[in-house]
Short mmCIF file of C-alpha atoms in Angstrom, two decimals:
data_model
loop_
_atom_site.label_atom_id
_atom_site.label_comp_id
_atom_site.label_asym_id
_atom_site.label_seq_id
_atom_site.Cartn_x
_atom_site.Cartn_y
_atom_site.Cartn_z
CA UNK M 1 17.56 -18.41 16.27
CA UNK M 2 13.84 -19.13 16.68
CA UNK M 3 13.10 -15.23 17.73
CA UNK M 4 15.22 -13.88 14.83
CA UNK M 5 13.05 -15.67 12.44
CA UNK M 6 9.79 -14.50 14.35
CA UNK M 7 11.46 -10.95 14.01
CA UNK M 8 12.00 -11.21 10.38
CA UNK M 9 8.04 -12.67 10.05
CA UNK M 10 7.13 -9.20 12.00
CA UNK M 11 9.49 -6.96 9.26
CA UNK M 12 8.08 -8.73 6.80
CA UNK M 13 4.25 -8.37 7.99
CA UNK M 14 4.78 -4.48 8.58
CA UNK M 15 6.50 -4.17 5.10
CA UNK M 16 3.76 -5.70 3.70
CA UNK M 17 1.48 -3.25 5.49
CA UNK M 18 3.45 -0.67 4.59
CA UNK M 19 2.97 -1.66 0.50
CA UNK M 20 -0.32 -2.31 0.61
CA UNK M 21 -1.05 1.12 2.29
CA UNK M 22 1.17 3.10 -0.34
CA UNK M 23 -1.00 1.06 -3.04
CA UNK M 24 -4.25 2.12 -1.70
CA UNK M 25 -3.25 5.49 -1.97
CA UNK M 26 -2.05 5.32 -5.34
CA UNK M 27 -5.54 3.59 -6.00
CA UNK M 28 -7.14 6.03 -4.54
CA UNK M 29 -5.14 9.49 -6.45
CA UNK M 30 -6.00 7.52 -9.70
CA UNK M 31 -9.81 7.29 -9.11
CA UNK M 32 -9.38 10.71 -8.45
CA UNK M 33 -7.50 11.78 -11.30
CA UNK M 34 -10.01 9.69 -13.27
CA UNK M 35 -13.22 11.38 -11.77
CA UNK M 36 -11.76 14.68 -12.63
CA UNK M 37 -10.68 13.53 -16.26
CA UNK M 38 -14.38 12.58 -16.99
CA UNK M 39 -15.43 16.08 -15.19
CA UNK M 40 -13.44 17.48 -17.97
CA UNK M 41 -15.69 16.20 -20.84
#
C-alpha cells in the first residue's frame, strides 16, 4: 500500500514536470511571436 502511494507521488511529480515544461515552451513561442509582432511595426 505504502509504495503504491509513493508511486503515485512519483507520477504525479513527473506529470507535473512534464506541464510545467510544455508551459515554458508555450511561454517561450509567445515571446517569440511577440518580438516578431513588434519587428513588424
Amino acid at each position: 500500500m505504502f509504495k503504491r502511494v509513493i508511486r503515485f507521488f512519483d507520477e504525479v511529480s513527473s506529470e507535473g514536470q512534464r506541464i510545467e515544461n510544455n508551459l515554458r515552451e508555450v511561454k517561450e513561442q509567445y515571446r517569440n511571436e511577440n518580438t516578431s509582432s513588434y519587428m513588424q511595426f
